[in-house]
Short mmCIF file of C-alpha atoms in Angstrom, two decimals:
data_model
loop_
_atom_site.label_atom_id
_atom_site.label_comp_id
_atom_site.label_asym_id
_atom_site.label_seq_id
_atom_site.Cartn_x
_atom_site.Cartn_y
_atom_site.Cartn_z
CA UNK A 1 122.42 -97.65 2.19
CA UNK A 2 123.62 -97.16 -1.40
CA UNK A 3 126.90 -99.20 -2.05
CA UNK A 4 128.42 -96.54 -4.17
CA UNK A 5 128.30 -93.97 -1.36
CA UNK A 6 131.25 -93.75 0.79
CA UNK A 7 131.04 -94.34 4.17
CA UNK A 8 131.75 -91.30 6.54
CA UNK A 9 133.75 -91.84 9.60
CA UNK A 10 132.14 -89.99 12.56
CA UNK A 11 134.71 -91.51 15.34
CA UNK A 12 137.63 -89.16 15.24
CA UNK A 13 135.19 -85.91 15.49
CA UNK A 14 133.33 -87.84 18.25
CA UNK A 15 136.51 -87.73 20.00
CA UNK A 16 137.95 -84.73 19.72
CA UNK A 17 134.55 -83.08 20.90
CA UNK A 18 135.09 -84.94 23.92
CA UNK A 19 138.57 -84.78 24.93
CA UNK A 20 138.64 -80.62 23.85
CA UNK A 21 136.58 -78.59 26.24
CA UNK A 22 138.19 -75.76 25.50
CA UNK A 23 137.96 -75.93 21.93
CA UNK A 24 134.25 -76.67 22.51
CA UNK A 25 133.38 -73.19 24.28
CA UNK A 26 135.12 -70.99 22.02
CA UNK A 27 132.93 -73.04 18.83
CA UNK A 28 129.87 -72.35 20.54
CA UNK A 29 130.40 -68.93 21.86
CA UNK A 30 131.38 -68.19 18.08
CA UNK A 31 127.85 -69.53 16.68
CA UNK A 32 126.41 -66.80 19.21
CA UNK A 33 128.19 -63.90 18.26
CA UNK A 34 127.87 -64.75 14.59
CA UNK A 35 123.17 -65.22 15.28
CA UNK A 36 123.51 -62.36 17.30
CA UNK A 37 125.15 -59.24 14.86
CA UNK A 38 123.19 -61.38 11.84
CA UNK A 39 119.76 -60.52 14.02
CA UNK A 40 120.53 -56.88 14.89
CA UNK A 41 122.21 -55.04 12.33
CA UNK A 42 121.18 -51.13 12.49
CA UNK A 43 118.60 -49.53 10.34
CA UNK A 44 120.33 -47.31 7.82
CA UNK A 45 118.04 -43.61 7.02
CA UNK A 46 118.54 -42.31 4.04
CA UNK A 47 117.49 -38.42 5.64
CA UNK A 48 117.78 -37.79 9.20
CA UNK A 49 114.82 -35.70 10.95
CA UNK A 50 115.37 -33.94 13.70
CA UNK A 51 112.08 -32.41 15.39
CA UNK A 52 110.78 -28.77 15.62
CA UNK A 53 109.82 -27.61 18.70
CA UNK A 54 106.65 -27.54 19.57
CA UNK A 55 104.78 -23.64 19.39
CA UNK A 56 103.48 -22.37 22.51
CA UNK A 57 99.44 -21.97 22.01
CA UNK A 58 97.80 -18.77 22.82
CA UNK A 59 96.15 -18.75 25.76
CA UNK A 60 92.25 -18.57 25.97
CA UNK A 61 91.23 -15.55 27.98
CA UNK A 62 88.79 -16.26 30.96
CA UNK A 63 85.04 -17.44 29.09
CA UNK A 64 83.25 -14.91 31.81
CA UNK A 65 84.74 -12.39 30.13
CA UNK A 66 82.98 -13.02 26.94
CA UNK A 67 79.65 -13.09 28.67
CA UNK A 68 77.07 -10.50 26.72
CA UNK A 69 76.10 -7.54 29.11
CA UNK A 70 73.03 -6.98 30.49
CA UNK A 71 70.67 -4.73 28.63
CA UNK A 72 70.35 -4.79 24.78
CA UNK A 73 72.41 -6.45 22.74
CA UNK A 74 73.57 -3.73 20.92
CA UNK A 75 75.10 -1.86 23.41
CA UNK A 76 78.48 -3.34 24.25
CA UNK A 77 81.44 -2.37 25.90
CA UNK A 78 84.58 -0.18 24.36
CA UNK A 79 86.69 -3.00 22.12
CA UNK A 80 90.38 -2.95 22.47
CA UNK A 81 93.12 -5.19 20.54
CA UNK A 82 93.71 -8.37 22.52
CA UNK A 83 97.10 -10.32 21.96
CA UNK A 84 97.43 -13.49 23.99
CA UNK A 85 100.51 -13.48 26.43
CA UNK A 86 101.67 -16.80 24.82
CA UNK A 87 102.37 -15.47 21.31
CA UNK A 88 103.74 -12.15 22.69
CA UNK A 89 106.09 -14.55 24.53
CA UNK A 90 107.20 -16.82 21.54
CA UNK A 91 109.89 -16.35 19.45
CA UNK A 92 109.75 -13.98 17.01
CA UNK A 93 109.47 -16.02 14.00
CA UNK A 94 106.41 -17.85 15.40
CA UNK A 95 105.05 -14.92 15.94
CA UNK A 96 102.00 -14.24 13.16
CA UNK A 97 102.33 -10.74 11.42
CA UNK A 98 99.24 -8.40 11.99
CA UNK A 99 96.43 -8.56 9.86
CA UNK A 100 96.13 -4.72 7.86
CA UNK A 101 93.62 -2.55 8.45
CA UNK A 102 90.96 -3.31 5.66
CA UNK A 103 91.28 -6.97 6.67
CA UNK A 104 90.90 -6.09 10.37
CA UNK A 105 87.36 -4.58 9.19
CA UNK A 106 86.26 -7.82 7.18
CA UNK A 107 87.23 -9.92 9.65
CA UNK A 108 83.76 -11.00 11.66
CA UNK A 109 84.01 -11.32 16.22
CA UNK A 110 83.04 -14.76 16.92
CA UNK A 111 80.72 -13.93 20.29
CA UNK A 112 79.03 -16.94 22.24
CA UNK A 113 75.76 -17.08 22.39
CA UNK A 114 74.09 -17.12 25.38
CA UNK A 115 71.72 -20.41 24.73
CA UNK A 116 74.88 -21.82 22.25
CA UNK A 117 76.30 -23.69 25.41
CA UNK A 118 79.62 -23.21 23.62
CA UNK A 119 82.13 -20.61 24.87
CA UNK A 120 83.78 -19.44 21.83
CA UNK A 121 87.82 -18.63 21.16
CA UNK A 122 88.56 -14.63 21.92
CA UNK A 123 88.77 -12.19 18.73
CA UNK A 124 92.14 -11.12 17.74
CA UNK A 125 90.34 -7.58 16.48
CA UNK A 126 86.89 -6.56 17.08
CA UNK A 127 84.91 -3.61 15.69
CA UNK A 128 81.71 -3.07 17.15
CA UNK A 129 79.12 -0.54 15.93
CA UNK A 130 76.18 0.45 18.40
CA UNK A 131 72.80 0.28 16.71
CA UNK A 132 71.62 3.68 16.24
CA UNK A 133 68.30 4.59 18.74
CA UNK A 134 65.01 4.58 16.71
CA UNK A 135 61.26 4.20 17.00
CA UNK A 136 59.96 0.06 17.05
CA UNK A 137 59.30 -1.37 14.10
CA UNK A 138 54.62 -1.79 14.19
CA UNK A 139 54.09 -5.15 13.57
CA UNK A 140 51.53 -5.92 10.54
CA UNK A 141 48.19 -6.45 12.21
CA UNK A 142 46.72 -8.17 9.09
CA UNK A 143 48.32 -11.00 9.41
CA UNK A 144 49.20 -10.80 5.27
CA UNK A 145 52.88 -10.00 4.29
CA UNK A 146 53.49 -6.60 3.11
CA UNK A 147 53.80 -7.34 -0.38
CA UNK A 148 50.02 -8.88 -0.15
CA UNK A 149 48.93 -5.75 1.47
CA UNK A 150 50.56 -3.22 -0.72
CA UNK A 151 50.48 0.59 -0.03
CA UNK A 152 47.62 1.19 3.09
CA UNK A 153 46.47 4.35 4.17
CA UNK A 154 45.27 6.28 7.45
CA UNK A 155 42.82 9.37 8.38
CA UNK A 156 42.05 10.29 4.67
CA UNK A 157 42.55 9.60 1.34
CA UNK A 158 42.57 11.42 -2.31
CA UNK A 159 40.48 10.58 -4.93
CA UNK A 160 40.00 12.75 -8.11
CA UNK A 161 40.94 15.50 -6.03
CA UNK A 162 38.36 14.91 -2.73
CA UNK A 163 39.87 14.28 0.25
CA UNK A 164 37.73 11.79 1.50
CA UNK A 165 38.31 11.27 5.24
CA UNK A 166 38.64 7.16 6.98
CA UNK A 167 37.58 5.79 10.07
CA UNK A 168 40.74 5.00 11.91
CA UNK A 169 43.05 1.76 11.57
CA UNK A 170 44.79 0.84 8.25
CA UNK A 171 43.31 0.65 5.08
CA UNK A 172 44.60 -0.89 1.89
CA UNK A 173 43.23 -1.13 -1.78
CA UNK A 174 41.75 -4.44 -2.53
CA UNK A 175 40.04 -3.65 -6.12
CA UNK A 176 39.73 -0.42 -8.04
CA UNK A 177 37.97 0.45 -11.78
CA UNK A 178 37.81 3.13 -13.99
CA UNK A 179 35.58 4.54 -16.75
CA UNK A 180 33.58 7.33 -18.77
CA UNK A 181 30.23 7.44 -19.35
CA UNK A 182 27.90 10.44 -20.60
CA UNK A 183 30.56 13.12 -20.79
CA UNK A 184 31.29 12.20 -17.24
CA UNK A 185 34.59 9.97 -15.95
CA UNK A 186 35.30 8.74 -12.91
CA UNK A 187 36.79 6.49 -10.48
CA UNK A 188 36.16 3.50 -8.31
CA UNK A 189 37.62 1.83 -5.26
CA UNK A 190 37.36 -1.15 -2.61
CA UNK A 191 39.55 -0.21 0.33
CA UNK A 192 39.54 -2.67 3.73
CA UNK A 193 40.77 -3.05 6.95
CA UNK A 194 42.37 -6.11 7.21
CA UNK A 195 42.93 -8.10 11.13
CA UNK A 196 44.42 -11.75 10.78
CA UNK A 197 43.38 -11.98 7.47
CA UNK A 198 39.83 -11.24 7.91
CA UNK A 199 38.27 -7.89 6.65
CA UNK A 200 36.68 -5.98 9.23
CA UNK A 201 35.81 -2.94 7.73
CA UNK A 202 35.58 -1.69 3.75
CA UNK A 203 34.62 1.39 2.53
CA UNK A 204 33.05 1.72 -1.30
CA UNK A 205 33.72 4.65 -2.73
CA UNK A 206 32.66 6.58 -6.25
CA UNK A 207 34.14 9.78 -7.76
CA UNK A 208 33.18 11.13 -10.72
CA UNK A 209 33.55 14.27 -12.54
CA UNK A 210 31.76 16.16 -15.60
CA UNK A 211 34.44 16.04 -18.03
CA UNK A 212 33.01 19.72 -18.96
CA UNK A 213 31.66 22.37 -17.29
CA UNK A 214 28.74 23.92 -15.73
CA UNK A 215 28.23 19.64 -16.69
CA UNK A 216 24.47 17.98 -17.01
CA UNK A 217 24.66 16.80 -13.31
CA UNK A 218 23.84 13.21 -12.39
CA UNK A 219 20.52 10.79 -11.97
CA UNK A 220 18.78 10.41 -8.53
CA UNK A 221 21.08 8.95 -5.49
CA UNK A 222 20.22 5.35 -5.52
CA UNK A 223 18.05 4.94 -2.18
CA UNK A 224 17.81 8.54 -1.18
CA UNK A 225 13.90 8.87 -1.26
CA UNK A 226 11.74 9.08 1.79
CA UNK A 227 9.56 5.92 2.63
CA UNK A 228 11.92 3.75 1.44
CA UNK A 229 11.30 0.48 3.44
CA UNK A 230 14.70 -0.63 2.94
CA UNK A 231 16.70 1.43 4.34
CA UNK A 232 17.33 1.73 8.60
CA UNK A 233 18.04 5.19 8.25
CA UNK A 234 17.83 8.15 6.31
CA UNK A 235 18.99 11.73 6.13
CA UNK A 236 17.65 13.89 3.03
CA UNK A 237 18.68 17.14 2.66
CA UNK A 238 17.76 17.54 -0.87
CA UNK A 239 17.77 15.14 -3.67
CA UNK A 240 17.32 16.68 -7.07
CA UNK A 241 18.16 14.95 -9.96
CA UNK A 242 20.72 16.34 -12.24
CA UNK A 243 21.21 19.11 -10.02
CA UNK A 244 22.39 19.75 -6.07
CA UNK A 245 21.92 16.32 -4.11
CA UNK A 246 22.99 16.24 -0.57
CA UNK A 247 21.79 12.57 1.49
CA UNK A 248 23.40 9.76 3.95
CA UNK A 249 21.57 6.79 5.17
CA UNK A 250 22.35 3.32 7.03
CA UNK A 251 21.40 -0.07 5.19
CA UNK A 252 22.10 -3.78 5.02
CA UNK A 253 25.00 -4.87 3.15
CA UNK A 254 25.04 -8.90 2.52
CA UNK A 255 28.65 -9.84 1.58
CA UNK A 256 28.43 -13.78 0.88
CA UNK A 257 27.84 -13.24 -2.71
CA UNK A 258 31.57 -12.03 -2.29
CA UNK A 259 32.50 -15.50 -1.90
CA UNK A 260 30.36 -16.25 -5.99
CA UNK A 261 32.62 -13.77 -7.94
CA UNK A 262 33.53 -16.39 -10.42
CA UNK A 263 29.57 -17.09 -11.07
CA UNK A 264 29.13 -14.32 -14.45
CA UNK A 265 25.41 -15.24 -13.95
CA UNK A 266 25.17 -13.84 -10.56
CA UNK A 267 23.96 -9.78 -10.60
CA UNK A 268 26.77 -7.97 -8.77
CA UNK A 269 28.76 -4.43 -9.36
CA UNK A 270 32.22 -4.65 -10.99
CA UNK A 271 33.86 -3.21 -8.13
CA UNK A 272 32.76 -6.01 -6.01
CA UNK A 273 33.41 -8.83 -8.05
CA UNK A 274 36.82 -7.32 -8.42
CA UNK A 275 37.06 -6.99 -4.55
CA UNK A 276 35.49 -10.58 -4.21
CA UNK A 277 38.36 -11.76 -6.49
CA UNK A 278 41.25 -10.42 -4.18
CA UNK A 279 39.87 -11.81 -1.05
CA UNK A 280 39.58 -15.13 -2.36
CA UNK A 281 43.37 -14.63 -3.96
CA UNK A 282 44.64 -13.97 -0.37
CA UNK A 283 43.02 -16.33 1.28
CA UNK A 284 40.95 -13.66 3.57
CA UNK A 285 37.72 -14.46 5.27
CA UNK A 286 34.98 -11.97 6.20
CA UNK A 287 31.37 -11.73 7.97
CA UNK A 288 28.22 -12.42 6.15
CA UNK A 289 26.73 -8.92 7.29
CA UNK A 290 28.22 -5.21 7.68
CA UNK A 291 26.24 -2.24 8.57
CA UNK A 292 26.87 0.39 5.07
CA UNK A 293 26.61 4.20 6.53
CA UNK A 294 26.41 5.91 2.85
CA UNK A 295 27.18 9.30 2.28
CA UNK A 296 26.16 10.88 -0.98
CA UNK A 297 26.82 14.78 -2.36
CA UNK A 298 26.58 15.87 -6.30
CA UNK A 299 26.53 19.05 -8.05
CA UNK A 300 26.23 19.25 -12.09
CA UNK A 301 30.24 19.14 -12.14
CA UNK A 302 30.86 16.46 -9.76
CA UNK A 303 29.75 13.24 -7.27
CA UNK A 304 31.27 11.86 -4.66
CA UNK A 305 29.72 8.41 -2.80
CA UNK A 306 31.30 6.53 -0.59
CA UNK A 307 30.14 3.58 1.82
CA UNK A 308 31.57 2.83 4.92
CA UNK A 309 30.85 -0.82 6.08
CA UNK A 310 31.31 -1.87 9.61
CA UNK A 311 31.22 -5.15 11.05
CA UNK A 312 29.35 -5.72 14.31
CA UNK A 313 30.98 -8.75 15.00
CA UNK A 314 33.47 -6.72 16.69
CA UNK A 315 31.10 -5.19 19.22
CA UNK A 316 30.08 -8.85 20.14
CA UNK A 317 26.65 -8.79 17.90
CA UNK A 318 26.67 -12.10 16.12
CA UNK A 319 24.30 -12.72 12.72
CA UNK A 320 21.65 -15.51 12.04
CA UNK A 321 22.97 -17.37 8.81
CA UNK A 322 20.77 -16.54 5.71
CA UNK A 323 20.45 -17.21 2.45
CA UNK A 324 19.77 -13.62 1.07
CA UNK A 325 19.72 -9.96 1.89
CA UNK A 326 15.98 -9.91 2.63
CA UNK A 327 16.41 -12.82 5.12
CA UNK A 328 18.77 -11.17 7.41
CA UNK A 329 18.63 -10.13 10.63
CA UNK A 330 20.19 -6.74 9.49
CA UNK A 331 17.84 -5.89 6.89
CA UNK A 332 14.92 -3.06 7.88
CA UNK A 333 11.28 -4.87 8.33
CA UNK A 334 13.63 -7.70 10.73
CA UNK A 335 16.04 -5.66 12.90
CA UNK A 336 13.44 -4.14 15.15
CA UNK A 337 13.29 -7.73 16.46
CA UNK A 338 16.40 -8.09 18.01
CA UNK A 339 17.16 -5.17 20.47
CA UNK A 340 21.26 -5.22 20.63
CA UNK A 341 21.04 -4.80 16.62
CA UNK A 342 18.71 -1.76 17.13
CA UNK A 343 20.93 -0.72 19.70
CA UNK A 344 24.00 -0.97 17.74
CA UNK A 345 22.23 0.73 14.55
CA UNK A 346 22.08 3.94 16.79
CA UNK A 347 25.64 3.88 17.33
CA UNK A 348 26.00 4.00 13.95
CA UNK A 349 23.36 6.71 13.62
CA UNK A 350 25.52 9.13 15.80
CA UNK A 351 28.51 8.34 14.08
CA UNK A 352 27.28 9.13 10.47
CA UNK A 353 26.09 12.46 12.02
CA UNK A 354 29.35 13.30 12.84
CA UNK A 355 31.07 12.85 10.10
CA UNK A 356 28.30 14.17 7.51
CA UNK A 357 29.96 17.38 8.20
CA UNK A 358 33.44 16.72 7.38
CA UNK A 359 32.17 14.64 3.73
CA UNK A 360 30.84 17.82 2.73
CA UNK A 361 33.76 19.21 3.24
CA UNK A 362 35.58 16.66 1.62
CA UNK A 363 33.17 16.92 -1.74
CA UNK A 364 33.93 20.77 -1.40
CA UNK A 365 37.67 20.11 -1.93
CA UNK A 366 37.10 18.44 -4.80
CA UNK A 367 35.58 21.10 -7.10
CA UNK A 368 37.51 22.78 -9.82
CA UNK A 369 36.39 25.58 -12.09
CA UNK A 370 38.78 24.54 -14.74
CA UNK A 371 37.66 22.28 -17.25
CA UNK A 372 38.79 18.85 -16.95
CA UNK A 373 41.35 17.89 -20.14
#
């Protein structure tokens, strides 16, 4: 130990902790009290918070009752104003003010659905309108969207002023030209029927007028001769050139040069490169043969032609592939060989009959003794 630190003498404190019990349980009881209030003084807040009672939530109504009815789904029960028993119950300033009337309107009904598997919370206001009865919307056979489609048209159609009569289903305009030519001017379309975006029928069709009158009349109708080994059928009334012509026949028409409306150096009318053109836009497919039943009817002032063009696919009559009109199985010197075309070709024989009337008829309608402008 240092010698210049003084020695303390522990003795007398030794001995008074010994000979004092009393003195030695109030020290230590002392020390306690003094740990104890140093440990666990209170917490002082600076704001006190005393809590809100809790609000009453309103009760859900019974989920069966939200079940849709049988029947359709717009026909629904009478709505009335629901308010929950647990907010009519609470105390008036919990109570939420009602909604006005315009917001009542805007305010959608949340209805479950029935394949949701979620039952949903009851509407406060609901305003239900019943759909109004009606005739079904007719789906779109063709399998094209309407805009594709554009305007179609059933039973008959106008053109320069003939009412030209159609086969039945829904036809729409695929391609259409006009022009003048020889004091005459005229008119040209490509209608077809379309089924899941295949054509199944098309009708040709040519009107043209004198643009003044008596007019010089028109050539020959293409075809319209007797012998012609061509054609499957014909009907001549009279065929005089420039003058009255009055004729329908039944012939082969090849479509697959449809598909080569892009190839300039392929011969092919301008209406059916124009027609070949949409069907290749939209993405339509059609058969390699139709049967054309041609009508034809002229005077000096005026000619109508049109061709209607079946497809026998849809009477089960399937076609040998070829490479050209003359090859097919459709075309005059080969058809006798195969006895359900033959068949079929009379169909179409009967059918051309009766309509020949109603196309004269039709080129009747068309005939004006005004002078066209």
């Amino acid at each position: 130990m240092n010698s210049n630190t003084p020695e303390v003498d522990r003795a007398p404190v030794k001995s008074l902790w010994t000979r004092a019990p009393l003195w030695r349980a109030c020290l230590s009881v002392a020390v306690l009290l003094s740990v104890g209030v140093v440990s666990f003084l209170p917490t002082r807040h600076s704001v006190d918070t005393i809590p809100s009672p809790e609000v009453p939530r309103p009760a859900l109504r019974d989920p069966q009752q939200f079940k849709a009815p049988p029947g359709p789904a717009a026909i629904q029960a009478p709505v009335a104003e629901v308010v929950p028993a647990a907010v009519a119950q609470a105390p008036a300033s919990t109570v939420p003010k009602p909604a006005s009337a315009e917001a009542k309107s805007k305010t959608p009904a949340a209805i479950p659905t029935a394949d949701s598997g979620q039952t949903a919370q009851a509407p406060v206001h609901a305003h239900v309108v019943p759909a109004a009865p009606g005739p079904a919307i007719r789906a779109d056979s063709s399998g094209l969207d309407s805009p594709l489609v554009g305007r179609t048209y059933r039973q008959s159609i106008e053109i320069e002023g003939f009412m030209v009569p159609l086969p039945p289903g829904q036809w729409a305009v695929l391609a259409n030209s006009s022009g003048r030519l020889h004091g005459t001017s005229g008119v040209a379309y490509f209608l077809g029927r379309i089924e899941q975006r295949r054509l199944v029928g098309a009708i040709r069709l040519f009107a043209v007028r004198s643009d003044e009158l008596p007019g010089t009349g028109f050539p020959a109708a293409n075809g319209c001769r007797s012998g012609n080994p061509d054609l499957n059928y014909l009907a001549l009334e009279e065929v005089t050139p420039y003058g009255h012509q009055a004729c329908w026949l039944i012939n082969n028409f090849f479509a697959s040069p449809l598909q080569q409306w892009e190839d300039r150096a392929l011969r092919m009318p301008a209406l059916d490169r124009l027609a070949g053109r949409d069907l290749s836009a939209k993405g339509m497919s059609f058969p390699q043969d139709f049967v054309d039943v041609r009508f034809t009817r002229a005077e000096t002032w005026g000619l109508l032609e049109v061709s209607y063009l079946f497809d026998p696919e849809l009477d089960g009559i399937e076609s040998s592939t070829s490479l050209s009109a003359s090859e097919s199985d459709w075309h005059a010197p080969n058809v006798g060989r195969f006895p359900d075309k033959v068949a079929y070709l009379a169909k179409m024989r009967d059918w051309g009959e009766g309509l020949w009337p109603r196309f004269k008829l039709a080129f009747a309608s068309g005939e004006q003794p005004s002078v066209r402008p």
